[in-house]
Tab-separated table of C-alpha atoms in Angstrom:
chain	number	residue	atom	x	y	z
A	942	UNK	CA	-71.988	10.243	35.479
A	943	UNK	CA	-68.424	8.964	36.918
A	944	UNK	CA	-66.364	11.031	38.033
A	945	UNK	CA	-62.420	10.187	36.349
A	946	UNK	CA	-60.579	11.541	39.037
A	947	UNK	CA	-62.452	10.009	41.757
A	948	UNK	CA	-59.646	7.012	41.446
A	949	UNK	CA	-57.301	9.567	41.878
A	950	UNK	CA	-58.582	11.243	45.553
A	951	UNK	CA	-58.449	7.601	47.422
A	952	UNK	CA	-54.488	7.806	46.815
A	953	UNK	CA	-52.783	9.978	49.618
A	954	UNK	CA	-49.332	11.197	48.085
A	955	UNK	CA	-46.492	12.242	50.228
A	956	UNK	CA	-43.041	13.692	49.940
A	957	UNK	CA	-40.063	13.592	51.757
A	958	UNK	CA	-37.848	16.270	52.115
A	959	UNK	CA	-34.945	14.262	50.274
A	960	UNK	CA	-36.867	13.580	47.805
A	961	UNK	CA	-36.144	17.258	46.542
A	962	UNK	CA	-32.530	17.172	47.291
A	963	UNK	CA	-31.912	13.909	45.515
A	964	UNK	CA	-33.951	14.725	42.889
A	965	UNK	CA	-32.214	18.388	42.063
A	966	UNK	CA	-29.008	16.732	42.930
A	967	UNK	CA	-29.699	14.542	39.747
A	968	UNK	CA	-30.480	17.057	37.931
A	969	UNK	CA	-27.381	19.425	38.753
A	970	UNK	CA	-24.951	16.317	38.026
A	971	UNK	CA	-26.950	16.232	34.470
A	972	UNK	CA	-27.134	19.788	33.651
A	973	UNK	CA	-24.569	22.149	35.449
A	974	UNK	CA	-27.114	24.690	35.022
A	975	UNK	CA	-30.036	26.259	37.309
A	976	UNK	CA	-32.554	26.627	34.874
A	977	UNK	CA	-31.653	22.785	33.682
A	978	UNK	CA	-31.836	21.656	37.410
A	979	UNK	CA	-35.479	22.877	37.708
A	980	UNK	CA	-36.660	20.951	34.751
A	981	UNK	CA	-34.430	17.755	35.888
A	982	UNK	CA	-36.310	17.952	39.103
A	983	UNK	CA	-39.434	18.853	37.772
A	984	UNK	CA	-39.394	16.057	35.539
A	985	UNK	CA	-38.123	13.473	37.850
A	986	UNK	CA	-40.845	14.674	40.289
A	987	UNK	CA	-43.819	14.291	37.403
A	988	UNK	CA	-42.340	10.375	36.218
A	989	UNK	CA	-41.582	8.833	39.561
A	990	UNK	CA	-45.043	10.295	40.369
A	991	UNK	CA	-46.799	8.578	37.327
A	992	UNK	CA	-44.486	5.368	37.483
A	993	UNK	CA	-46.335	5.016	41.453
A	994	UNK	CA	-49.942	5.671	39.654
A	995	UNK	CA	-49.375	3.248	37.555
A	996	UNK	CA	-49.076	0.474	41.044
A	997	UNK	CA	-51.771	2.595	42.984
A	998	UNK	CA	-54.301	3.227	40.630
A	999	UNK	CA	-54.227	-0.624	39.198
A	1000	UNK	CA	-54.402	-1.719	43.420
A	1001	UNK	CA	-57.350	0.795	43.869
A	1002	UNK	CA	-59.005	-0.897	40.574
A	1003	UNK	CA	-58.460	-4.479	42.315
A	1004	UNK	CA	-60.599	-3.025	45.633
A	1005	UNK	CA	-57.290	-2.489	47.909
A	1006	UNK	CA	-56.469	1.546	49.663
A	1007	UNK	CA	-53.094	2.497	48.729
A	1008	UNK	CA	-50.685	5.841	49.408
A	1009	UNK	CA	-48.052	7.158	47.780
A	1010	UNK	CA	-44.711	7.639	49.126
A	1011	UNK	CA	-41.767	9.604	47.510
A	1012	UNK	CA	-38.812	9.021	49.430
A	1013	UNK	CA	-34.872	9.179	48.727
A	1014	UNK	CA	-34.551	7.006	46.213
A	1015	UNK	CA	-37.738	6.923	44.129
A	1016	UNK	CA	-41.505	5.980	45.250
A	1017	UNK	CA	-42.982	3.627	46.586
A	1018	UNK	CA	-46.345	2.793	46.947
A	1019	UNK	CA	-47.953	1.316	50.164
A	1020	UNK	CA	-51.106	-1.120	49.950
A	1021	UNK	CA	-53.711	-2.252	52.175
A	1022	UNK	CA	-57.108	-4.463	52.023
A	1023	UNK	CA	-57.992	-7.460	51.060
A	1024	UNK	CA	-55.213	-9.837	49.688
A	1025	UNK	CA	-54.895	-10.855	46.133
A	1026	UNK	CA	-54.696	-13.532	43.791
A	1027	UNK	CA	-50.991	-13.461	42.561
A	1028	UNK	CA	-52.288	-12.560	39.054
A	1029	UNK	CA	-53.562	-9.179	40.682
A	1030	UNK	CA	-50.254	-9.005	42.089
A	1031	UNK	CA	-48.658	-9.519	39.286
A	1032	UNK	CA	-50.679	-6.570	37.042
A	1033	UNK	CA	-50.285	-4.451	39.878
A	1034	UNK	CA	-46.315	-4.398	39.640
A	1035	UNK	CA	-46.261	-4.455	35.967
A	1036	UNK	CA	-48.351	-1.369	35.534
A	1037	UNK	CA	-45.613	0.880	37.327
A	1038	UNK	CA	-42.927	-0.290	34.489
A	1039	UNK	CA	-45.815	0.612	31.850
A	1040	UNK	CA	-47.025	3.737	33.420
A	1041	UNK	CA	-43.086	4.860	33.161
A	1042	UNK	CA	-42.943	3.286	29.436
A	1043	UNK	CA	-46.040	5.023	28.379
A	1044	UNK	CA	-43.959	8.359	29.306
A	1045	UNK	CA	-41.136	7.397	26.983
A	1046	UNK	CA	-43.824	6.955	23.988
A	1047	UNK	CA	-45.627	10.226	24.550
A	1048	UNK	CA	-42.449	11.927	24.858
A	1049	UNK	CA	-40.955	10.281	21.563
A	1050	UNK	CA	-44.221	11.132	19.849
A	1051	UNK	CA	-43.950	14.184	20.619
A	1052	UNK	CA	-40.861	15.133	19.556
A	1053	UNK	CA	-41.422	14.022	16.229
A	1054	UNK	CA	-43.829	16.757	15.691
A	1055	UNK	CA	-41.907	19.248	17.691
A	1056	UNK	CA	-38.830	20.917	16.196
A	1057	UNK	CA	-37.086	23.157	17.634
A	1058	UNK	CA	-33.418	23.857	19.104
A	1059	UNK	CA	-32.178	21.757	21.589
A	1060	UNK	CA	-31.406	24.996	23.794
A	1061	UNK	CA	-35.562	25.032	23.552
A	1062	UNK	CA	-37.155	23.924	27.492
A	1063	UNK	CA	-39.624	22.080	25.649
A	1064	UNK	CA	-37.735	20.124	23.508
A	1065	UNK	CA	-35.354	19.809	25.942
A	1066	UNK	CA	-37.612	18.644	28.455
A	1067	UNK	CA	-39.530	16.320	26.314
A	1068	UNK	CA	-35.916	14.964	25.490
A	1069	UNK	CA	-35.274	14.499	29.136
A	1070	UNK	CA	-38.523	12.637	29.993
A	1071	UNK	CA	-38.156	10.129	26.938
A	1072	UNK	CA	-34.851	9.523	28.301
A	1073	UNK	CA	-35.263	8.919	31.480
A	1074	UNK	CA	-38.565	6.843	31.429
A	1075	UNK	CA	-36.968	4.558	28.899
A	1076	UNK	CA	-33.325	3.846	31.019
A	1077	UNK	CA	-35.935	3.709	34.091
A	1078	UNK	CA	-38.074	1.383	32.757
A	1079	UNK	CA	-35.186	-1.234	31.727
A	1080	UNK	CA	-33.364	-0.700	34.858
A	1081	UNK	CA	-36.322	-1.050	36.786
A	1082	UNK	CA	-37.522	-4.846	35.206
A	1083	UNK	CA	-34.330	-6.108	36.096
A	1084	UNK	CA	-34.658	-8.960	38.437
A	1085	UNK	CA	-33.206	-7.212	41.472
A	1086	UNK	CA	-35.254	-7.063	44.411
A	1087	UNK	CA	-36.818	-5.157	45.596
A	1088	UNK	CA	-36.904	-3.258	42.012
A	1089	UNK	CA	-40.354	-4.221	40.311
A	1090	UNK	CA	-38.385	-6.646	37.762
A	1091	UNK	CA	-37.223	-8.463	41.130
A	1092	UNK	CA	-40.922	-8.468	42.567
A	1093	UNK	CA	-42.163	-9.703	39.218
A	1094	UNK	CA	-39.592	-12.442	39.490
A	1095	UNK	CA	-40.394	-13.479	43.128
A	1096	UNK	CA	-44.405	-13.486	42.194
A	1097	UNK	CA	-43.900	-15.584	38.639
A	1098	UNK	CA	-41.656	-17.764	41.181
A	1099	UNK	CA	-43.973	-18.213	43.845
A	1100	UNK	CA	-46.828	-19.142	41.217
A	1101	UNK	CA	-44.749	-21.967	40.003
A	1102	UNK	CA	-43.212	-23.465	43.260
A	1103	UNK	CA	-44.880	-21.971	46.006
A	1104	UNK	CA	-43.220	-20.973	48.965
A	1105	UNK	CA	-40.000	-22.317	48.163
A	1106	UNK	CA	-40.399	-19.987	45.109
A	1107	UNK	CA	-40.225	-17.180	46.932
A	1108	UNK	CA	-36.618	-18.192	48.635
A	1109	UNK	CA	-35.581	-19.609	44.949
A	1110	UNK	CA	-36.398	-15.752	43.659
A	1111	UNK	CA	-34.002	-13.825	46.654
A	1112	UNK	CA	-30.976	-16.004	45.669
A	1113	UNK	CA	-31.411	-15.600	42.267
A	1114	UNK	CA	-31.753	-11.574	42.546
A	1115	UNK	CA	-29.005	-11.774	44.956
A	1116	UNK	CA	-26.629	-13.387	41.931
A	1117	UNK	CA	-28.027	-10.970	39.386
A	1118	UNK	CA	-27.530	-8.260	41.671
A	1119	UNK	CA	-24.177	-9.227	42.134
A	1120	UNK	CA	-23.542	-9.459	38.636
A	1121	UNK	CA	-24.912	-6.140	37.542
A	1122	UNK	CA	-22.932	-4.431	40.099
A	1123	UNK	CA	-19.795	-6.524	38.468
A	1124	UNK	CA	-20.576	-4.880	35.301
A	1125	UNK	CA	-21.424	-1.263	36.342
A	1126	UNK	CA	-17.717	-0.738	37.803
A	1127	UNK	CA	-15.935	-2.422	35.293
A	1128	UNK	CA	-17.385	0.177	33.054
A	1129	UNK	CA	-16.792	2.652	35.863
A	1130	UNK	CA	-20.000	3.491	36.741
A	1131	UNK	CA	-19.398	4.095	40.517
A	1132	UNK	CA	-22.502	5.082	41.496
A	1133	UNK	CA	-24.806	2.135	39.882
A	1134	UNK	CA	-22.394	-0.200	40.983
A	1135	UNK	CA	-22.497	0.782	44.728
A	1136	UNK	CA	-25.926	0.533	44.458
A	1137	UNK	CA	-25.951	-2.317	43.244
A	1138	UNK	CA	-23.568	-3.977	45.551
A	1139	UNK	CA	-26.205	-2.504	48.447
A	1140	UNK	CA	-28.869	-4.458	47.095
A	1141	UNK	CA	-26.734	-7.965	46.283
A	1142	UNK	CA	-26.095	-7.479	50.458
A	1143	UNK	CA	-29.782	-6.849	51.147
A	1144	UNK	CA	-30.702	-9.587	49.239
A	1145	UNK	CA	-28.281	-11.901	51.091
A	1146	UNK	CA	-30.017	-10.807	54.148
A	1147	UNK	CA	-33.843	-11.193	52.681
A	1148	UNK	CA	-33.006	-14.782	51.308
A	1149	UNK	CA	-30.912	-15.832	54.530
A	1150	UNK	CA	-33.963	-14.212	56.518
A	1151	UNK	CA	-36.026	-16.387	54.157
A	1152	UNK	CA	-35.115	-19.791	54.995
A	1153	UNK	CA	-37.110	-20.439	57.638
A	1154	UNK	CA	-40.046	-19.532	55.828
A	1155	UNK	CA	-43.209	-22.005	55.439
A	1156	UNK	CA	-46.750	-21.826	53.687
A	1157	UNK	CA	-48.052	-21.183	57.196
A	1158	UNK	CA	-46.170	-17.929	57.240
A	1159	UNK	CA	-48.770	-16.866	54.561
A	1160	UNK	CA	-51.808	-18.225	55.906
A	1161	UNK	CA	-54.113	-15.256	56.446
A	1162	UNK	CA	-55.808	-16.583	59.750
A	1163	UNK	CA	-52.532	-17.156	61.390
A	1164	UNK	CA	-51.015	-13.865	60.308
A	1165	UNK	CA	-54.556	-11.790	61.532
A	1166	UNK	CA	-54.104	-13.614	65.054
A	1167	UNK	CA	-50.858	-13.069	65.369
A	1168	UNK	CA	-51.302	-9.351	64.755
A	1169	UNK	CA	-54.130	-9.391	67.285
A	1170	UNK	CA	-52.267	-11.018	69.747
A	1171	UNK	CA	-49.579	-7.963	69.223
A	1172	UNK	CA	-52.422	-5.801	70.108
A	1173	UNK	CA	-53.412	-7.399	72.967
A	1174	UNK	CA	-49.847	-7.449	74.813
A	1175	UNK	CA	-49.382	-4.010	73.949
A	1176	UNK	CA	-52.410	-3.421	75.969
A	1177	UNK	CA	-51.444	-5.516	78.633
A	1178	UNK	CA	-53.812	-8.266	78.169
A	1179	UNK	CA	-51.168	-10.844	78.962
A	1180	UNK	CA	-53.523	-13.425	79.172
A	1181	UNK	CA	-55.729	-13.058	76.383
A	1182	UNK	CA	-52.050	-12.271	74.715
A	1183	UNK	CA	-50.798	-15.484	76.168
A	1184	UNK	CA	-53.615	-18.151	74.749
A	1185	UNK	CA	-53.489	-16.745	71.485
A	1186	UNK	CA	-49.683	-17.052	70.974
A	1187	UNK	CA	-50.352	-20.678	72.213
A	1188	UNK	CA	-52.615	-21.046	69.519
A	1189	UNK	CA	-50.407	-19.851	66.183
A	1190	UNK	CA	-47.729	-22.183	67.702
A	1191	UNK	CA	-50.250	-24.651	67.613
A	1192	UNK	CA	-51.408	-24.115	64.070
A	1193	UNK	CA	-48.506	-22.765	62.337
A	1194	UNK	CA	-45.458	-25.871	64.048
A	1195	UNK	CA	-43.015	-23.670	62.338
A	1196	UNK	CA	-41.816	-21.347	60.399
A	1197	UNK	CA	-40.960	-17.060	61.428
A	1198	UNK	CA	-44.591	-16.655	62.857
A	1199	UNK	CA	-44.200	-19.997	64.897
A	1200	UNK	CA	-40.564	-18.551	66.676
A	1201	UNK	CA	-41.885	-14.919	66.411
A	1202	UNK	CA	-44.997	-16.063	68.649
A	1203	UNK	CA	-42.879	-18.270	70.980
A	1204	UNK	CA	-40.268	-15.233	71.701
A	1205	UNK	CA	-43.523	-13.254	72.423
A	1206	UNK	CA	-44.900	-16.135	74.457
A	1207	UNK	CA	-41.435	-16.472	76.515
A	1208	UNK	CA	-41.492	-12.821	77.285
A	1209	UNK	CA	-44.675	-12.713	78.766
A	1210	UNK	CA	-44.079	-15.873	80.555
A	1211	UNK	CA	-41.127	-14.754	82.172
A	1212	UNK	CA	-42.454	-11.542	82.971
A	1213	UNK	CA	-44.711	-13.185	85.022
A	1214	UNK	CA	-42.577	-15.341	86.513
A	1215	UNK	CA	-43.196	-18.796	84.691
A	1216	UNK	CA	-39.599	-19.126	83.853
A	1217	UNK	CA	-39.563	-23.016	83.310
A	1218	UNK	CA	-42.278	-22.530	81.252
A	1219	UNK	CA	-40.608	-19.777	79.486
A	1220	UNK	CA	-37.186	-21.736	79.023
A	1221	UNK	CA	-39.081	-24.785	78.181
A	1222	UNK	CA	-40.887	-22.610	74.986
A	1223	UNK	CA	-37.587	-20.749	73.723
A	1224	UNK	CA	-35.520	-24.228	74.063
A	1225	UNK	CA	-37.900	-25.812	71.246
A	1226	UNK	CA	-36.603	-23.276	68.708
A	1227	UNK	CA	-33.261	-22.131	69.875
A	1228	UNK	CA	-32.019	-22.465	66.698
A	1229	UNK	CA	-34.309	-19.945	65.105
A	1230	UNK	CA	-34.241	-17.354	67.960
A	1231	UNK	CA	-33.008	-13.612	67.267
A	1232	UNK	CA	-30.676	-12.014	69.417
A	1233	UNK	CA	-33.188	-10.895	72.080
A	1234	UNK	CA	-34.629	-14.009	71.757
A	1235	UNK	CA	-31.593	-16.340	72.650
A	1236	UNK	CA	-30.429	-13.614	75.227
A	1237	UNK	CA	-33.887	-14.728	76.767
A	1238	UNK	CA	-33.066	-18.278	76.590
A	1239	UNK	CA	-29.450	-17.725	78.232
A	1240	UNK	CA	-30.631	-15.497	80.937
A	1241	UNK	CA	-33.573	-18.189	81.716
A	1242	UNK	CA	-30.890	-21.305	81.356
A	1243	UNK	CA	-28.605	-19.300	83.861
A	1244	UNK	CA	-31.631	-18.795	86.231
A	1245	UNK	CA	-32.818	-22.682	85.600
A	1246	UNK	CA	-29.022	-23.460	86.419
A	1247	UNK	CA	-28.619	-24.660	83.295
A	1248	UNK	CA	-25.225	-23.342	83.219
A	1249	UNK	CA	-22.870	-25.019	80.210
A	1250	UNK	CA	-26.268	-24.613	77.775
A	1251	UNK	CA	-26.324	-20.633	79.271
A	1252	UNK	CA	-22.323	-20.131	78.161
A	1253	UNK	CA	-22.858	-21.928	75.034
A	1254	UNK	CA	-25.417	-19.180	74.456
A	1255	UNK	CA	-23.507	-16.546	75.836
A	1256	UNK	CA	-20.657	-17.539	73.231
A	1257	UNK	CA	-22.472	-17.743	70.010
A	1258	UNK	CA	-24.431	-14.381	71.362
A	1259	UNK	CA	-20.913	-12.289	72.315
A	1260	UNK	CA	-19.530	-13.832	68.859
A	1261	UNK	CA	-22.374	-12.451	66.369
A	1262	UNK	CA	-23.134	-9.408	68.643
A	1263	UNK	CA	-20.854	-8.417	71.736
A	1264	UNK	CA	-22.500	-6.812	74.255
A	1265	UNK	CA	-21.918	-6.852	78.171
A	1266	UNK	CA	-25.741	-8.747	79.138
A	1267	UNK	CA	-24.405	-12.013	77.548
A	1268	UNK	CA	-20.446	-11.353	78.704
A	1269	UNK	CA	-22.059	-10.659	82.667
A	1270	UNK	CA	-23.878	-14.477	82.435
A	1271	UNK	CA	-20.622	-16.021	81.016
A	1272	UNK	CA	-19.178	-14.237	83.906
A	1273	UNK	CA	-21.468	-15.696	86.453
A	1274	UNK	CA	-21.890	-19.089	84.813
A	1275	UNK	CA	-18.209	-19.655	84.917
A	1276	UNK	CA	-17.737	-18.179	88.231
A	1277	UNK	CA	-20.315	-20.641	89.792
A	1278	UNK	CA	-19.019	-23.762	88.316
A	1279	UNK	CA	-15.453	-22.543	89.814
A	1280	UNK	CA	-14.246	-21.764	86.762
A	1281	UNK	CA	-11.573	-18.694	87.862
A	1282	UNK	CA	-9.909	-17.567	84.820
A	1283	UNK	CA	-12.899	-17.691	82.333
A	1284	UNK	CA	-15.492	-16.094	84.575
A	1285	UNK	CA	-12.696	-13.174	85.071
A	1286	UNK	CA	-12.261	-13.216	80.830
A	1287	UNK	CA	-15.567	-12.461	80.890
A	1288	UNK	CA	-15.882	-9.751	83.273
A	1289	UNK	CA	-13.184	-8.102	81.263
A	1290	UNK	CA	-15.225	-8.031	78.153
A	1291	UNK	CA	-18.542	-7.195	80.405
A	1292	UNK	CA	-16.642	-4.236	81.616
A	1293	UNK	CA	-15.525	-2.788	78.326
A	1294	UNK	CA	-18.354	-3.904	76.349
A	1295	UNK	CA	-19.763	-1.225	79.257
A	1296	UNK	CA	-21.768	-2.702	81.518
A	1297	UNK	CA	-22.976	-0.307	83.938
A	1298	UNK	CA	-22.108	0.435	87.548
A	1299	UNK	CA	-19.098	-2.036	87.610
A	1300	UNK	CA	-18.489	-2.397	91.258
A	1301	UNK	CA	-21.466	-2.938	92.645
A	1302	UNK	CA	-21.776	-6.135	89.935
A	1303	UNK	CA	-18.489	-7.375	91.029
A	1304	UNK	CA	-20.091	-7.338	94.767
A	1305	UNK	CA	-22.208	-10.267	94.146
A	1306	UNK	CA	-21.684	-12.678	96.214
A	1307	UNK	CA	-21.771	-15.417	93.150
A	1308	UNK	CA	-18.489	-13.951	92.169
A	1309	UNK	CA	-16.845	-14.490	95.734
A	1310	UNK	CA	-14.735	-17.628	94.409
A	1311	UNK	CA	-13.001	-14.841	92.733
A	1312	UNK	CA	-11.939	-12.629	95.170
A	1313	UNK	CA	-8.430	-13.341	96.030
A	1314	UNK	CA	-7.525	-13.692	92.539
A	1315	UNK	CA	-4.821	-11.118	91.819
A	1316	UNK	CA	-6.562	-10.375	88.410
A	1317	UNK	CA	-9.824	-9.545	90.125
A	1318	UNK	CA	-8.072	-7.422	92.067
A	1319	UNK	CA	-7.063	-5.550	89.201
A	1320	UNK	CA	-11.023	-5.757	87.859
A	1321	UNK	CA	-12.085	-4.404	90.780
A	1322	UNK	CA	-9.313	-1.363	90.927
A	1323	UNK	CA	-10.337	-0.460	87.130
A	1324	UNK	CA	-14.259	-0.355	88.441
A	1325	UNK	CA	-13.074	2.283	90.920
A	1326	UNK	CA	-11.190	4.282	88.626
A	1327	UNK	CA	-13.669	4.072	86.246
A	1328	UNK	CA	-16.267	5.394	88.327
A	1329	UNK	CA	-14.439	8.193	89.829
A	1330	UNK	CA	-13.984	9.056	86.421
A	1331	UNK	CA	-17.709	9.727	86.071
């Protein structure tokens, strides 16, 4: 005979502590009351709960393992296994929304039958659940990602053009997101249109972040060597590391994968001292590179000598991100092409971006072209103060 709940014991559930406090912090905003705070939370608890059945159970029925997280803001549900057609994908979303819609209908039925005073936990609670499953449910299908409306969007998108569908689906949730927040403050509804206004930011980021992706970004051999090739130089099997990063360059020509595998590659490289090699790999995709990976490039230009291409990298570096590593090569680049006041500009920033142990940098001997400048005199006298200070 099967066994019902045996669906039901593959799904780990876990709960985060602010779970709770969000969740009775709902409910003391909507009741004002103790009692009415327990069944707020109870009840947010119980339809979050079912809303994250409704995407675990329907993953576990396709042949994937999933868990169950409640976290700060609501639940979300965490699969593994084998990947799925887009029609799976598709049901899988869609069942949350219905799980949580299902609620609303039980809880309407119910209080049909059911009357009572509205002082009555029952009725009260039943009014509660209908209520909240129902404004879940709509706000949830809006196309915002990552609500399931926005995920639903982004699969029905991909299904019709593909990987571009995918970018196509960020920008337009970034516009409805935009647009929803719009509307929740002009009928001052703070609180959903903060949110809101998050999201339309988030979604600027996952669309801009987006860009570079290609079909070969997707392609499940590429993305299972890549994550073995992870393994491998977290193990410190550099070479085994080294050959297979070499290969998703080689199959994938672009896209995040092929600059995520040639930062990895570059590392490795220079670690072991192939820095032409190195500089010659980050070079090909410089204009994909994230910060760490165009510091890379502009410490292995500086040590290649390629000086003007290692301040050009130092600028557009200190301009998105200050930070003193990118400020010191400026400083030395400029320094060793004679350039006085720019290499001490850069010190400047180095030193109050705070790079460490000041003096003994401004010792090296590539910044002796500076020495008798009156302003790295000065340089040098805040270095001392600085570190008598400590």
């Amino acid at each position: 005979m099967m066994n019902l709940f045996s669906p039901f014991s593959k799904i780990s559930v876990h709960i985060h502590p602010v779970f709770w406090l969000l969740a009775a912090l709902i409910g003391w905003l909507s009741s004002g009351t103790v009692g009415g705070t327990l069944v707020w939370t109870v009840i947010v608890f119980l339809s979050v709960l079912i809303h994250e059945y409704g995407h675990a159970l329907t993953a576990v029925a396709f042949g994937q393992r999933a868990r169950i997280e409640l976290v700060a803001l609501g639940g979300v549900t965490q699969r593994s296994g084998t990947k799925l057609n887009l029609w799976k994908e598709f049901i899988i979303v869609m069942n949350g929304p219905i799980a949580g819609f299902m609620l609303f209908i039980i809880a309407s039925f119910l209080l049909r039958f059911f009357k009572g005073s509205p002082d009555n936990v029952g009725i009260y609670a039943l009014k509660i659940t209908a209520m909240a499953n129902f404004f879940w449910t709509i706000v949830n299908l809006l196309p915002v990602y990552p609500l399931d409306g926005g995920r639903l969007l982004s699969i029905v998108m991909e299904g019709i053009f593909g990987i571009r569908g995918i970018k196509i689906a960020l920008f337009l949730s970034m516009l409805f997101s935009a647009l929803c927040s719009f509307v929740f403050f002009m009928f001052r509804q703070v609180f959903a249109g903060a949110l809101f206004l998050m999201l339309t930011f988030e979604n600027y980021r996952s669309w801009k972040n987006s860009l570079p992706l290609t079909p070969q970004d997707q392609d499940e051999k590429i993305q299972s060597l890549f994550r073995k090739a992870e393994q491998d130089a977290a193990l410190g099997k550099f070479d085994e590391a080294i050959h297979e990063f070499k290969e998703i360059r080689k199959l994938s020509q672009n896209g995040i994968l092929h600059t995520t595998a040639t930062e990895h590659l570059a590392a490795i490289l220079s670690q072991q001292g192939k820095f032409k090699e190195a500089y010659d790999c980050l070079k090909e995709v410089k204009g994909e590179l994230s910060t760490d990976g165009t510091l890379l490039l502009q410490q292995l230009a500086y040590r290649e000598g390629e000086l003007r291409h290692a301040i050009n990298l130092g600028n557009q570096l200190y301009q998105n991100e200050p930070g003193f590593e990118s400020a010191l090569i400026n400083a030395l680049c400029h320094s060793l092409l004679g350039e006085v006041r720019p290499a001490i500009g850069w010190l400047n920033c180095a030193i109050q971006d705070g790079l460490p142990f000041p003096r003994r940098v401004l010792e090296k001997k590539e910044f002796d072209v500076l020495r008798n400048d009156a302003l790295f005199q000065e340089l040098l006298k805040k270095a001392d103060s600085s570190q008598k200070a400590l």
